XYZ file of C-alpha atoms in Angstrom:
464
model
C 38.493 13.186 -88.302
C 39.404 13.921 -91.908
C 38.147 11.314 -94.372
C 38.066 13.391 -97.542
C 41.073 13.791 -99.829
C 41.667 17.527 -100.223
C 42.862 20.123 -97.730
C 40.454 23.044 -97.215
C 42.800 25.512 -98.925
C 42.602 23.547 -102.190
C 38.889 22.708 -102.055
C 36.156 24.929 -103.359
C 33.501 25.531 -100.711
C 29.955 24.641 -101.720
C 28.393 27.306 -99.509
C 28.437 29.277 -96.262
C 26.616 29.086 -92.949
C 23.824 31.659 -92.748
C 22.018 30.590 -89.552
C 22.875 28.525 -86.473
C 20.027 27.300 -84.249
C 21.564 25.083 -81.569
C 22.299 21.785 -83.448
C 20.514 22.978 -86.628
C 22.526 24.869 -89.241
C 21.128 26.531 -92.367
C 23.617 26.674 -95.235
C 23.465 28.782 -98.415
C 24.796 26.492 -101.186
C 25.853 27.173 -104.730
C 24.881 23.579 -105.535
C 22.533 21.515 -103.370
C 24.187 18.383 -101.914
C 22.016 15.241 -101.681
C 20.179 14.349 -98.498
C 22.314 12.553 -95.876
C 25.487 13.928 -97.426
C 28.249 14.689 -94.897
C 29.454 18.300 -95.014
C 32.148 19.966 -92.929
C 33.586 23.291 -91.909
C 36.776 24.326 -90.158
C 37.020 26.511 -87.097
C 39.965 26.939 -84.737
C 41.812 23.897 -86.219
C 38.765 21.696 -85.597
C 36.629 19.925 -88.186
C 32.861 20.217 -87.654
C 30.642 17.755 -89.484
C 27.021 18.181 -90.581
C 24.483 15.852 -92.121
C 22.022 17.213 -94.706
C 18.398 16.631 -93.639
C 16.277 19.109 -95.647
C 16.323 21.102 -98.881
C 14.535 24.369 -98.065
C 14.651 25.959 -101.530
C 16.931 26.013 -104.565
C 19.839 27.431 -102.525
C 19.337 26.626 -98.834
C 19.614 23.396 -96.878
C 19.009 22.523 -93.256
C 21.663 20.279 -91.656
C 22.183 18.753 -88.225
C 25.596 19.116 -86.565
C 27.455 16.037 -85.394
C 29.461 18.070 -82.872
C 28.741 20.784 -80.361
C 28.012 24.132 -82.023
C 30.124 26.321 -79.726
C 32.299 28.515 -81.933
C 30.255 28.165 -85.118
C 29.212 31.451 -86.687
C 27.587 32.821 -89.827
C 29.884 33.177 -92.801
C 32.004 30.063 -92.233
C 32.761 28.204 -95.461
C 31.234 24.737 -95.824
C 32.862 21.908 -97.794
C 31.382 18.747 -99.295
C 33.064 15.479 -98.194
C 31.679 13.801 -101.312
C 29.805 11.034 -99.464
C 27.558 10.294 -96.498
C 29.277 9.833 -93.139
C 31.796 6.995 -93.273
C 33.806 5.201 -90.589
C 37.214 3.500 -90.877
C 36.851 -0.275 -90.536
C 39.484 -2.797 -89.541
C 39.666 -6.036 -87.549
C 41.856 -4.006 -85.185
C 38.669 -2.334 -83.927
C 38.131 -5.240 -81.498
C 39.017 -4.298 -77.945
C 38.528 -0.602 -78.685
C 36.302 2.228 -77.469
C 35.212 4.503 -80.344
C 32.869 7.416 -81.101
C 30.440 7.916 -83.996
C 33.314 8.800 -86.384
C 35.405 5.750 -85.483
C 37.794 7.937 -83.480
C 39.334 6.451 -80.305
C 37.929 7.362 -76.882
C 40.329 5.056 -75.033
C 43.522 7.073 -75.524
C 45.014 4.495 -77.914
C 46.187 5.193 -81.502
C 43.507 5.732 -84.192
C 42.354 2.867 -86.390
C 44.150 2.542 -89.745
C 42.334 4.623 -92.369
C 42.659 2.261 -95.296
C 39.024 1.137 -95.724
C 35.853 3.107 -95.041
C 32.219 2.005 -94.936
C 29.107 4.140 -95.343
C 26.977 4.137 -92.163
C 23.846 4.446 -94.355
C 24.483 1.224 -96.240
C 21.407 -0.452 -97.677
C 20.162 -3.733 -96.188
C 21.383 -6.880 -97.871
C 19.302 -8.144 -100.813
C 16.855 -10.857 -99.797
C 18.714 -13.296 -102.026
C 21.863 -12.956 -99.868
C 20.211 -12.964 -96.431
C 19.363 -16.181 -94.606
C 16.630 -16.763 -92.072
C 16.947 -17.380 -88.350
C 18.410 -20.765 -87.507
C 17.396 -22.145 -84.130
C 18.441 -21.392 -80.580
C 21.510 -19.375 -79.614
C 22.408 -20.878 -76.254
C 23.514 -18.379 -73.608
C 24.172 -20.702 -70.680
C 21.641 -18.662 -68.678
C 19.061 -21.173 -67.451
C 15.906 -19.051 -67.363
C 16.524 -17.619 -70.854
C 17.462 -20.867 -72.587
C 14.472 -22.641 -71.011
C 11.618 -20.102 -71.218
C 12.563 -17.347 -73.708
C 15.382 -18.696 -75.896
C 17.351 -16.359 -78.117
C 16.945 -16.802 -81.852
C 20.265 -17.222 -83.652
C 20.402 -14.363 -86.114
C 17.288 -12.814 -84.518
C 16.471 -9.787 -82.405
C 15.821 -9.750 -78.661
C 14.339 -6.876 -76.659
C 15.439 -6.449 -73.043
C 12.807 -4.392 -71.225
C 13.789 -3.075 -67.806
C 14.175 0.003 -65.639
C 17.199 1.203 -63.683
C 18.746 -1.064 -61.074
C 17.284 -4.429 -62.094
C 20.467 -5.861 -63.628
C 20.101 -4.898 -67.274
C 23.778 -3.993 -67.799
C 24.964 -7.097 -65.941
C 22.759 -9.272 -68.148
C 24.129 -7.588 -71.276
C 27.696 -8.196 -70.074
C 26.900 -11.865 -69.408
C 25.483 -12.203 -72.948
C 28.736 -10.801 -74.322
C 30.711 -13.205 -72.115
C 28.583 -16.156 -73.310
C 29.054 -15.319 -76.997
C 32.817 -15.023 -76.472
C 33.217 -18.260 -74.468
C 30.509 -20.623 -75.759
C 30.333 -19.583 -79.418
C 33.831 -18.039 -79.816
C 32.063 -15.012 -81.276
C 32.482 -11.264 -80.992
C 30.315 -8.426 -79.735
C 29.624 -4.849 -80.784
C 28.055 -2.561 -78.174
C 26.257 0.642 -79.224
C 25.849 3.067 -76.318
C 23.087 5.461 -77.418
C 22.791 8.439 -75.089
C 24.889 6.756 -72.384
C 25.869 8.740 -69.312
C 29.647 9.123 -69.007
C 29.537 7.224 -65.689
C 27.702 4.282 -67.272
C 30.096 4.158 -70.209
C 33.164 4.228 -67.958
C 31.798 1.533 -65.612
C 30.863 -0.750 -68.518
C 34.283 -0.369 -70.123
C 36.162 -1.116 -66.884
C 33.947 -4.046 -65.853
C 34.286 -5.669 -69.265
C 38.054 -5.360 -69.013
C 37.970 -6.986 -65.570
C 35.678 -9.758 -66.868
C 38.202 -10.540 -69.632
C 35.800 -10.093 -72.572
C 37.035 -6.746 -73.885
C 39.420 -8.296 -76.440
C 36.443 -9.722 -78.364
C 34.292 -6.611 -78.022
C 33.952 -3.210 -79.675
C 32.269 -0.348 -77.788
C 30.837 2.596 -79.760
C 29.434 5.480 -77.715
C 27.320 8.532 -78.510
C 26.983 10.137 -75.109
C 24.037 11.909 -73.542
C 25.656 15.376 -73.676
C 26.280 15.174 -77.421
C 24.204 16.512 -80.301
C 20.942 14.670 -81.107
C 22.505 14.027 -84.517
C 25.206 11.944 -82.790
C 22.708 10.015 -80.631
C 20.570 9.377 -83.718
C 23.393 8.078 -85.909
C 25.789 6.347 -83.470
C 23.757 3.129 -83.602
C 24.257 3.071 -87.403
C 28.018 3.501 -86.927
C 28.081 0.559 -84.520
C 25.926 -1.534 -86.869
C 28.338 -0.754 -89.705
C 31.160 -2.275 -87.641
C 28.987 -5.318 -86.834
C 28.276 -5.824 -90.559
C 31.979 -5.492 -91.376
C 32.977 -8.036 -88.714
C 30.234 -10.424 -89.873
C 31.411 -10.219 -93.488
C 35.152 -10.258 -92.708
C 35.559 -12.728 -89.838
C 32.539 -14.961 -90.642
C 31.709 -15.269 -86.952
C 28.719 -15.043 -84.669
C 28.355 -11.314 -83.914
C 26.311 -10.141 -80.939
C 25.053 -6.606 -81.603
C 23.975 -4.917 -78.355
C 22.119 -1.590 -78.301
C 21.579 0.326 -75.078
C 19.152 2.047 -75.371
C 16.920 1.864 -78.459
C 14.393 4.230 -76.874
C 17.065 6.957 -76.726
C 17.607 6.430 -80.465
C 13.876 7.116 -80.957
C 14.086 10.148 -78.642
C 16.987 11.596 -80.633
C 14.950 11.158 -83.837
C 12.059 12.975 -82.164
C 14.354 15.870 -81.189
C 15.650 16.176 -84.747
C 12.137 16.005 -86.175
C 11.055 18.901 -83.931
C 14.156 20.937 -84.793
C 13.404 20.454 -88.498
C 9.889 21.803 -87.985
C 7.904 18.641 -88.682
C 4.449 18.299 -87.171
C 4.477 15.678 -84.383
C 2.351 12.541 -84.715
C 0.889 10.202 -82.074
C 1.850 11.068 -78.460
C 4.265 13.688 -79.791
C 6.552 11.266 -81.633
C 7.995 12.042 -85.057
C 5.811 11.098 -88.050
C 8.734 9.041 -89.414
C 9.000 6.865 -86.275
C 8.083 3.548 -87.900
C 10.361 3.967 -90.912
C 13.319 5.093 -88.772
C 13.061 2.033 -86.521
C 12.627 -0.236 -89.559
C 15.667 1.297 -91.266
C 17.788 0.194 -88.310
C 16.172 -3.193 -87.673
C 16.108 -4.314 -91.306
C 19.905 -4.139 -91.503
C 20.354 -6.650 -88.667
C 20.628 -9.712 -90.893
C 22.568 -12.938 -91.185
C 24.328 -14.238 -94.275
C 25.995 -17.491 -95.257
C 29.280 -15.962 -94.054
C 28.141 -15.025 -90.545
C 25.249 -14.093 -88.283
C 24.286 -10.946 -86.395
C 22.191 -11.607 -83.304
C 20.883 -8.448 -81.685
C 20.053 -7.707 -78.043
C 18.369 -4.342 -77.600
C 17.667 -2.712 -74.260
C 14.371 -0.816 -74.392
C 13.090 1.716 -71.879
C 9.293 1.579 -71.485
C 7.775 5.020 -70.735
C 5.491 4.792 -67.672
C 5.583 0.971 -68.057
C 3.172 1.341 -70.982
C 3.877 -1.444 -73.481
C 1.360 0.160 -75.889
C 3.498 3.306 -76.261
C 3.989 3.979 -80.021
C 7.789 3.800 -79.770
C 7.700 0.509 -77.853
C 5.138 -0.925 -80.280
C 7.284 0.055 -83.274
C 10.288 -1.729 -81.756
C 8.291 -4.768 -80.590
C 7.049 -5.493 -84.096
C 10.641 -6.336 -85.157
C 11.615 -8.544 -82.191
C 11.791 -12.332 -82.022
C 12.236 -12.559 -78.242
C 10.948 -10.308 -75.459
C 12.707 -10.449 -72.079
C 11.018 -8.508 -69.259
C 13.136 -7.592 -66.220
C 10.998 -7.250 -63.108
C 11.642 -5.084 -60.051
C 9.529 -7.526 -58.013
C 11.903 -10.348 -58.894
C 14.917 -8.225 -57.964
C 13.351 -7.305 -54.606
C 13.075 -11.040 -53.792
C 16.759 -11.580 -54.598
C 15.919 -13.501 -57.783
C 18.781 -12.731 -60.207
C 18.715 -12.517 -63.172
C 15.485 -10.627 -62.394
C 13.619 -11.956 -65.447
C 9.849 -12.302 -65.200
C 9.332 -15.813 -66.622
C 5.593 -15.361 -67.200
C 5.750 -12.077 -69.132
C 8.848 -12.934 -71.197
C 8.313 -14.767 -74.479
C 9.990 -15.988 -77.654
C 8.800 -16.819 -81.151
C 10.736 -20.069 -80.798
C 8.358 -21.290 -78.084
C 6.539 -23.857 -80.152
C 6.714 -27.633 -80.291
C 7.992 -27.796 -83.888
C 11.013 -25.584 -83.200
C 12.004 -26.651 -79.697
C 11.048 -30.305 -79.864
C 8.474 -32.086 -77.717
C 10.650 -32.481 -74.612
C 11.840 -28.862 -74.320
C 8.383 -27.506 -75.067
C 6.654 -29.771 -72.532
C 9.125 -28.984 -69.750
C 8.988 -25.220 -70.420
C 5.185 -25.226 -70.378
C 5.081 -27.277 -67.148
C 7.505 -24.865 -65.455
C 5.374 -21.898 -66.580
C 2.233 -23.603 -65.259
C 3.818 -24.201 -61.837
C 5.073 -20.601 -61.608
C 1.717 -19.195 -62.790
C -0.225 -21.266 -60.239
C 2.130 -20.134 -57.464
C 1.566 -16.506 -58.493
C -2.208 -17.032 -58.339
C -1.973 -18.475 -54.818
C 0.442 -15.906 -53.364
C -2.320 -13.669 -51.970
C -4.103 -16.638 -50.339
C -0.805 -17.825 -48.802
C -0.095 -14.316 -47.463
C -3.538 -14.074 -45.805
C -4.280 -17.623 -44.667
C -0.976 -19.473 -44.778
C 0.196 -22.357 -46.930
C -1.488 -24.910 -44.631
C -4.913 -23.849 -45.947
C -4.078 -25.007 -49.486
C -4.998 -28.405 -50.849
C -2.329 -31.083 -50.920
C -1.991 -30.723 -54.705
C -1.569 -26.934 -54.496
C 0.932 -27.251 -51.649
C 3.059 -29.558 -53.805
C 2.844 -27.172 -56.778
C 3.814 -24.180 -54.612
C 6.726 -26.047 -53.034
C 8.092 -27.101 -56.433
C 7.450 -23.679 -57.989
C 9.443 -21.932 -55.237
C 12.338 -24.334 -55.769
C 12.176 -23.859 -59.535
C 12.133 -20.093 -59.047
C 15.324 -20.324 -57.003
C 16.895 -22.888 -59.321
C 16.506 -20.427 -62.233
C 18.841 -17.992 -60.460
C 22.537 -18.309 -61.159
C 25.851 -16.555 -60.411
C 27.358 -14.708 -63.367
C 30.951 -14.841 -64.530
C 31.125 -11.071 -64.998
C 30.280 -10.528 -61.298
C 32.827 -12.902 -59.773
C 34.964 -10.049 -58.421
C 31.953 -8.483 -56.686
C 30.044 -11.510 -55.374
C 33.026 -13.833 -54.762
C 30.896 -16.584 -56.345
C 32.242 -18.504 -59.311
C 30.136 -17.795 -62.383
C 28.485 -20.787 -64.030
C 27.174 -21.522 -67.506
C 24.624 -24.347 -67.744
C 24.041 -26.181 -71.051
C 20.411 -26.304 -72.144
C 20.336 -30.112 -72.019
C 21.335 -30.041 -68.338
C 18.745 -27.357 -67.543
C 16.016 -29.525 -69.098
C 17.151 -32.579 -67.127
C 17.143 -30.640 -63.840
C 13.719 -29.069 -64.430
C 12.288 -32.447 -65.400
C 13.546 -33.834 -62.089
C 12.014 -30.913 -60.134
C 8.646 -31.473 -61.811
C 8.795 -35.211 -61.095
C 9.419 -34.568 -57.392
C 12.980 -35.903 -57.259
C 14.166 -32.832 -55.324
C 11.170 -32.473 -52.987
C 13.386 -33.283 -50.004
C 15.816 -30.409 -50.704
C 15.453 -27.023 -49.038
C 14.906 -23.886 -51.131
C 18.335 -22.580 -50.087
C 19.983 -25.644 -51.640
C 18.467 -24.694 -55.019
C 19.453 -21.007 -54.885
C 22.332 -19.462 -56.870
C 23.927 -22.577 -58.240
C 24.542 -24.103 -61.647
C 23.099 -27.493 -62.445
C 21.775 -29.719 -59.671
C 24.707 -32.072 -60.312
C 27.128 -29.340 -59.240
C 28.027 -28.972 -55.585
C 26.007 -26.143 -54.003
């Protein structure tokens, strides 16, 4: 990448490298560049970029590399790019796979370098931002009914490995492309190369890649890359929001790795750790990212963020810092997955700020609460059923359990992005139809159906 105007032979270097400590470089400067300024050096026909993080004294700065440091040595000349890190932006970025610098990873030609945007752009002024505006329908029954997405809001997707997190993310992207005719930007923070390759190929097979941009900072790269790649992706999301005036789905996988990269950098810079070993700047770093995810009168950015929970402890400082910014919390459960309930969303632990009567309306709110009550009562009785059998329950409890089990299976559904693997046609169910079906379950209209007839289908009006 070369986004500054002068060749190195005609530029005057601002300093030289005096120390290299893994991804940390100490530079002796004739004039101190501002914090977050992008600097570069040349070695073996390759451009190496740094980001200024500390001023040590009147001549020395500490910078983090945005590349591997193999080949760097003391004495190399360092040049000032004249700005913080910037990425080339263009509507041609859709359908592409890029890195933190906006360079292609898919083997296709580079993006046109006509317009650049600063990845450290300030959040929009409050006068230009607009608030959240109701439900963003996904066509996924359990989400639209019990933990609806907020249009222009932020959703956290909490789940471990193997419970369907990536599949759910892909289905969100598919829903935004098909239902809302919107576009998606995916930020892969610390992704394994296998995960990145599988996601790219599966999205191509699902037919949603043309309306999607993938930006990856992989696990083997510098912590500086993993810390800043989410800002590069967000810069593209902001550009697409402002340029195309569309619904933009901004997906981050995984926000916890963003926090981890910040913790690594904090340690490398010599800062004293704070609670549970996290960086003292944890809260402000998370807020700096989250506060830029805003909607305007031109377009909306709705964010879905996958979050790893260390040791399943929701009180972990990193998880708490992220949770404070979220509108919707979706918990993926291994217990649900083990029962074959997909999507494996725990309906009792998941929640949304939209779950109130004034926002949803009386009918939606009443049906959602009744479904939760049935599922909660079934969960309470599971141990008794396992020990004594369902025959020992009262007639009222037997009816509740029977309907709860059917509702649990009704809230499963085949996904469009998995059609090639499951050989089942994916379905998208409008919220109005989901409410009608659940109302009928609660009223006992489907008491004569078997549980298998409710499993993995769309609406109850569709043929099983």
